Short mmCIF file of C-alpha atoms in Angstrom, two decimals:
data_model
loop_
_atom_site.label_atom_id
_atom_site.label_comp_id
_atom_site.label_asym_id
_atom_site.label_seq_id
_atom_site.Cartn_x
_atom_site.Cartn_y
_atom_site.Cartn_z
CA MET N 1 0.01 -0.06 0.03
CA VAL N 2 3.01 2.40 0.52
CA VAL N 3 3.46 2.38 -3.26
CA LEU N 4 0.10 3.66 -3.86
CA GLU N 5 0.03 6.09 -0.88
CA PRO N 6 3.69 7.51 -0.96
CA SER N 7 4.97 10.55 0.76
CA GLY N 8 7.26 11.98 -1.92
CA ALA N 9 6.28 13.83 -5.17
CA ILE N 10 8.24 11.46 -7.47
CA ALA N 11 6.78 8.34 -5.92
CA ARG N 12 3.26 10.00 -6.08
CA GLU N 13 3.68 10.69 -9.76
CA GLN N 14 4.84 7.10 -10.29
CA ALA N 15 1.77 5.75 -8.39
CA ASN N 16 -0.53 7.98 -10.48
CA LEU N 17 0.98 6.60 -13.60
CA LEU N 18 0.56 3.08 -12.43
CA VAL N 19 -3.22 3.67 -11.57
CA VAL N 20 -3.95 5.37 -14.87
CA SER N 21 -2.26 2.69 -16.81
CA THR N 22 -4.15 0.05 -14.98
CA LEU N 23 -7.51 1.75 -15.56
CA LEU N 24 -6.78 2.18 -19.26
CA MET N 25 -6.01 -1.56 -19.61
CA LEU N 26 -9.17 -2.40 -17.65
CA LEU N 27 -11.18 -0.65 -20.35
CA ILE N 28 -10.36 -3.64 -22.56
CA ILE N 29 -9.90 -6.45 -20.01
CA VAL N 30 -13.35 -5.95 -18.17
CA PRO N 31 -15.52 -5.88 -21.31
CA VAL N 32 -13.66 -8.96 -22.74
CA ILE N 33 -14.27 -10.91 -19.61
CA VAL N 34 -17.92 -9.81 -19.34
CA LEU N 35 -18.72 -10.53 -23.07
CA THR N 36 -17.03 -13.96 -22.66
CA PHE N 37 -19.53 -15.04 -20.03
CA VAL N 38 -22.43 -13.24 -21.91
CA PHE N 39 -21.64 -15.12 -25.15
CA ALA N 40 -21.13 -18.44 -23.33
CA TRP N 41 -24.56 -18.09 -21.68
CA ARG N 42 -26.47 -16.57 -24.57
CA TYR N 43 -25.14 -19.23 -27.19
CA ARG N 44 -25.36 -22.32 -24.91
CA ALA N 45 -26.55 -25.50 -26.51
CA SER N 46 -29.82 -25.49 -24.56
CA ASN N 47 -30.91 -21.94 -25.55
CA LYS N 48 -32.91 -22.55 -28.66
CA ASP N 49 -33.96 -18.80 -28.93
CA ALA N 50 -30.45 -17.65 -29.76
CA PRO N 51 -30.07 -16.78 -33.44
CA TYR N 52 -28.06 -19.37 -35.39
CA THR N 53 -26.21 -17.88 -38.38
CA PRO N 54 -23.50 -20.34 -39.46
CA GLU N 55 -22.93 -18.54 -42.82
CA TRP N 56 -22.04 -15.16 -41.07
CA ASP N 57 -18.32 -14.32 -41.52
CA HIS N 58 -17.85 -10.51 -41.58
CA SER N 59 -18.83 -7.18 -40.00
CA ILE N 60 -17.04 -3.92 -40.80
CA GLN N 61 -18.62 -2.25 -37.80
CA LEU N 62 -17.43 -5.02 -35.48
CA GLU N 63 -13.95 -5.02 -36.92
CA LEU N 64 -13.65 -1.23 -36.40
CA LEU N 65 -14.79 -1.63 -32.78
CA ILE N 66 -12.44 -4.58 -32.09
CA TRP N 67 -9.38 -2.94 -33.55
CA SER N 68 -9.93 0.83 -32.84
CA ALA N 69 -10.49 0.54 -29.14
CA PRO N 70 -7.17 -1.31 -28.34
CA LEU N 71 -5.34 0.86 -30.74
CA LEU N 72 -6.50 4.09 -28.99
CA ILE N 73 -5.54 2.60 -25.59
CA ILE N 74 -2.03 1.60 -26.86
CA ILE N 75 -1.64 5.21 -28.15
CA ALA N 76 -2.71 6.57 -24.88
CA LEU N 77 -0.35 4.22 -22.89
CA GLY N 78 2.50 5.03 -25.24
CA ALA N 79 2.01 8.76 -24.72
CA LEU N 80 1.77 8.35 -20.94
CA THR N 81 4.91 6.14 -20.82
CA TRP N 82 6.90 8.65 -23.02
CA ILE N 83 5.96 11.61 -20.90
CA GLY N 84 6.43 9.77 -17.64
CA THR N 85 9.90 8.48 -18.67
CA HIS N 86 11.15 12.02 -19.41
CA THR N 87 9.38 13.74 -16.40
CA LEU N 88 10.36 11.07 -13.89
CA ASP N 89 13.99 10.56 -15.28
CA PRO N 90 15.95 10.11 -12.04
CA TYR N 91 18.91 12.05 -13.37
CA ARG N 92 16.67 14.97 -14.01
CA PRO N 93 16.57 17.69 -11.28
CA LEU N 94 13.22 18.43 -9.76
CA ASP N 95 11.12 21.29 -10.97
CA VAL N 96 9.11 23.70 -8.87
CA ARG N 97 5.90 21.62 -9.07
CA GLN N 98 7.81 18.57 -7.59
CA ALA N 99 9.88 20.48 -4.96
CA PRO N 100 8.00 23.72 -3.87
CA ARG N 101 10.81 25.17 -1.89
CA ASP N 102 13.44 26.67 -4.20
CA LEU N 103 16.54 25.34 -2.46
CA PRO N 104 19.66 23.72 -3.71
CA PRO N 105 19.53 19.95 -3.50
CA LEU N 106 20.91 18.17 -0.44
CA LYS N 107 23.68 15.84 -1.68
CA ILE N 108 23.83 12.34 -0.12
CA GLN N 109 26.20 9.65 -1.33
CA VAL N 110 24.89 6.11 -1.05
CA VAL N 111 27.16 3.02 -0.83
CA ALA N 112 25.73 -0.44 -0.91
CA LEU N 113 27.96 -2.76 1.25
CA ASP N 114 27.70 -6.42 2.16
CA TRP N 115 25.05 -6.19 3.85
CA LYS N 116 24.46 -2.67 4.98
CA TRP N 117 23.99 0.82 3.69
CA LEU N 118 26.43 3.66 4.08
CA PHE N 119 25.22 7.20 3.63
CA ILE N 120 27.78 10.01 3.36
CA TYR N 121 26.79 13.68 3.57
CA PRO N 122 29.73 15.48 1.92
CA GLU N 123 28.56 18.98 2.57
CA GLN N 124 27.92 18.16 6.28
CA GLY N 125 31.12 16.00 6.59
CA ILE N 126 29.35 13.15 8.30
CA ALA N 127 28.35 9.51 7.55
CA VAL N 128 25.83 7.07 8.92
CA VAL N 129 25.22 3.39 8.41
CA ASN N 130 21.69 2.05 8.12
CA GLU N 131 20.08 5.30 9.00
CA LEU N 132 19.07 8.14 6.49
CA ALA N 133 17.59 11.50 7.14
CA ALA N 134 16.45 14.40 4.95
CA PRO N 135 14.46 17.64 5.60
CA VAL N 136 10.80 17.74 4.24
CA ASP N 137 10.26 19.57 0.92
CA VAL N 138 13.96 20.01 0.29
CA PRO N 139 15.17 18.28 -2.98
CA VAL N 140 17.64 15.68 -2.57
CA ARG N 141 20.33 14.41 -4.99
CA PHE N 142 21.35 10.82 -4.34
CA GLU N 143 24.69 9.63 -5.77
CA ILE N 144 24.64 5.82 -5.69
CA THR N 145 27.25 3.02 -5.94
CA SER N 146 28.12 -0.42 -4.54
CA SER N 147 31.30 -1.76 -3.07
CA ARG N 148 31.25 -5.37 -4.41
CA VAL N 149 27.96 -6.71 -5.93
CA MET N 150 24.82 -5.15 -7.58
CA ASN N 151 22.14 -3.90 -5.34
CA ALA N 152 19.03 -1.73 -5.72
CA PHE N 153 18.43 1.35 -3.51
CA TYR N 154 14.66 1.55 -2.78
CA ILE N 155 12.57 3.70 -0.47
CA PRO N 156 8.97 3.09 -1.67
CA ALA N 157 7.56 6.16 0.08
CA LEU N 158 10.20 8.38 -1.73
CA ALA N 159 10.76 7.13 -5.23
CA GLY N 160 11.31 4.11 -7.42
CA MET N 161 14.30 1.77 -7.00
CA ILE N 162 17.69 2.74 -8.52
CA TYR N 163 20.43 0.20 -9.12
CA ALA N 164 23.73 0.44 -7.15
CA MET N 165 26.59 -0.98 -9.17
CA PRO N 166 30.34 -1.33 -8.41
CA LYS N 167 32.65 0.96 -10.31
CA MET N 168 29.66 3.07 -11.43
CA GLN N 169 27.59 5.92 -10.09
CA THR N 170 23.93 6.24 -10.65
CA THR N 171 21.86 9.23 -9.60
CA LEU N 172 18.34 9.78 -8.16
CA HIS N 173 16.62 13.14 -7.62
CA ALA N 174 13.80 12.91 -5.13
CA VAL N 175 11.93 14.78 -2.37
CA ILE N 176 10.08 13.82 0.76
CA ASN N 177 6.90 15.78 1.41
CA LYS N 178 5.65 14.39 4.67
CA PRO N 179 7.45 13.92 7.95
CA GLY N 180 7.69 10.45 9.20
CA GLU N 181 9.81 7.23 9.52
CA TYR N 182 9.90 5.09 6.41
CA GLU N 183 11.46 1.84 5.42
CA GLY N 184 14.36 1.45 2.88
CA PHE N 185 15.97 -1.63 1.70
CA SER N 186 17.79 -3.39 -1.24
CA SER N 187 15.32 -4.74 -3.74
CA ASN N 188 17.95 -6.82 -5.67
CA TYR N 189 19.19 -10.09 -4.23
CA SER N 190 22.89 -9.84 -3.20
CA GLY N 191 23.72 -12.74 -1.11
CA ALA N 192 23.23 -14.44 2.27
CA GLY N 193 22.49 -11.18 4.27
CA PHE N 194 20.27 -9.59 1.65
CA SER N 195 17.04 -9.91 3.59
CA ASN N 196 18.45 -7.83 6.54
CA MET N 197 19.93 -5.11 4.31
CA ARG N 198 17.31 -2.56 5.45
CA PHE N 199 17.53 0.93 6.96
CA ARG N 200 15.37 3.75 8.44
CA PHE N 201 14.71 6.90 6.41
CA LEU N 202 13.69 9.86 8.44
CA GLY N 203 11.69 12.69 6.87
CA VAL N 204 12.10 15.60 9.33
CA SER N 205 11.73 19.40 9.54
CA SER N 206 14.70 21.61 8.68
CA ALA N 207 15.25 22.33 12.39
CA ASP N 208 15.10 18.60 13.27
CA PHE N 209 17.46 17.91 10.47
CA ASP N 210 20.03 20.34 11.74
CA GLN N 211 19.72 18.84 15.28
CA TRP N 212 20.19 15.34 13.69
CA VAL N 213 23.34 16.51 11.92
CA GLU N 214 24.68 18.00 15.13
CA LYS N 215 23.97 14.67 16.77
CA VAL N 216 26.03 12.82 14.23
CA LYS N 217 28.90 15.37 14.34
CA ALA N 218 28.98 14.83 18.07
CA GLU N 219 30.11 11.24 17.56
CA ARG N 220 33.90 11.00 18.01
CA GLN N 221 34.18 8.12 15.56
CA ALA N 222 35.67 9.11 12.17
CA LEU N 223 35.19 7.33 8.89
CA THR N 224 38.75 7.23 7.68
CA ARG N 225 39.89 5.09 4.79
CA PRO N 226 41.21 2.26 7.05
CA ALA N 227 37.80 2.41 8.95
CA TYR N 228 35.92 2.22 5.60
CA LEU N 229 38.01 -0.93 4.65
CA GLU N 230 37.05 -2.49 7.87
CA LEU N 231 33.36 -1.48 7.48
CA GLU N 232 33.40 -2.85 4.02
CA LYS N 233 33.86 -6.50 5.13
CA PRO N 234 30.59 -8.52 5.01
CA THR N 235 28.42 -8.36 8.12
CA ASP N 236 24.78 -9.20 8.80
CA ARG N 237 22.21 -7.30 10.86
CA GLU N 238 24.49 -4.32 11.25
CA PRO N 239 23.20 -1.67 13.86
CA VAL N 240 23.13 2.05 13.23
CA ARG N 241 26.68 3.60 13.20
CA ARG N 242 27.35 7.31 13.09
CA TYR N 243 30.62 9.00 12.02
CA GLY N 244 31.28 12.69 12.92
CA GLU N 245 34.00 13.02 10.33
CA VAL N 246 34.52 11.51 6.92
CA ALA N 247 37.85 11.15 4.82
CA PRO N 248 37.89 13.65 2.03
CA ASP N 249 36.82 12.34 -1.40
CA LEU N 250 36.05 8.88 0.07
CA PHE N 251 32.94 8.28 -2.20
CA ASN N 252 35.07 9.01 -5.34
CA ALA N 253 37.65 6.59 -4.11
CA ILE N 254 35.01 3.88 -3.46
CA VAL N 255 33.57 4.31 -7.13
CA ASN N 256 37.14 4.04 -8.63
CA ARG N 257 38.30 1.21 -6.37
CA CYS N 258 41.21 3.07 -4.77
CA VAL N 259 40.49 3.32 -1.15
CA ALA N 260 43.25 0.99 0.01
CA PRO N 261 46.79 2.44 0.04
CA GLY N 262 48.84 1.83 -3.10
CA GLN N 263 45.74 1.20 -5.33
CA ARG N 264 45.47 3.25 -8.45
CA CYS N 265 42.12 4.89 -9.31
CA GLU N 266 40.46 3.48 -12.24
CA SER N 267 39.52 6.95 -13.46
CA ASP N 268 43.34 7.74 -13.62
CA MET N 269 44.09 4.54 -15.55
CA VAL N 270 41.32 5.30 -18.01
CA ARG N 271 42.63 8.89 -18.47
CA GLU N 272 46.17 7.58 -19.16
CA MET N 273 44.76 5.07 -21.67
CA HIS N 274 43.17 7.89 -23.63
CA LYS N 275 46.35 9.96 -23.50
CA ALA N 276 48.57 7.04 -24.68
CA PRO N 277 47.18 6.90 -28.24
CA ALA N 278 47.30 10.67 -28.53
CA ALA N 279 50.97 10.78 -27.55
CA HIS N 280 51.63 7.92 -30.00
CA ASP N 281 50.03 9.79 -32.85
CA ASP N 282 52.05 13.01 -31.94
CA THR N 283 55.30 10.96 -32.09
CA HIS N 284 54.27 9.28 -35.35
CA ARG N 285 53.46 12.71 -36.96
CA ARG N 286 56.88 14.15 -35.95
CA GLN N 287 58.64 11.23 -37.51
#
């Protein structure tokens, strides 16, 4: 029921799209089911009053009705899907209609670990495991990745699920419009601890969010790179952990697989690979 009664503008538009699409399809499904029973009853073997026309084989009016109704519904569904695909693109920043408060988005970096969720707030310099908070009516930009295996970041009350993949970054723009405590989880199987890979999502007022940030900052524990490597090890039923400090550029290092000392970032290796052919071409031209 959360999917049909969400608390975020994006999830609400997705729910409306689901309801409208279902109603459009019922315009065909319901008459077909009803007429199936009507024809079976009317033309049963014992009903001698029903007309019997074995030579009948064609009706233009009936053909037009049979083909035009589904065609119109397919056109309507296609238009709705096309509009919804562009309007609800997770990479698209929210407009004024979706996020009424004209504020810059709150950036939250999401890392799917085995089997827990790490949330980094780079602008606030804090990080939390298995607990997420955002102020009501403030747009949020989620940057999502995974440490080892593919997962899916999903808060049904907020927006649709977005895949979290190692060595890649996906993005989700969303907003929560009602205060409350909501459930978030991974909706893509990722191993033995998958079923307990859940977290709390707190939709709070701006004042309560500031207090929550100060509470996290008061924690003496820091998420350094060695601490992240320890946290990255597979664990099950991980409790909420709060880190008052975060190592600089940690999320970028996670995406590019260079958190451990001595590891080269994959982005640097790719950049060098692109430079190498250009240097070779310059040398060849000079020769």
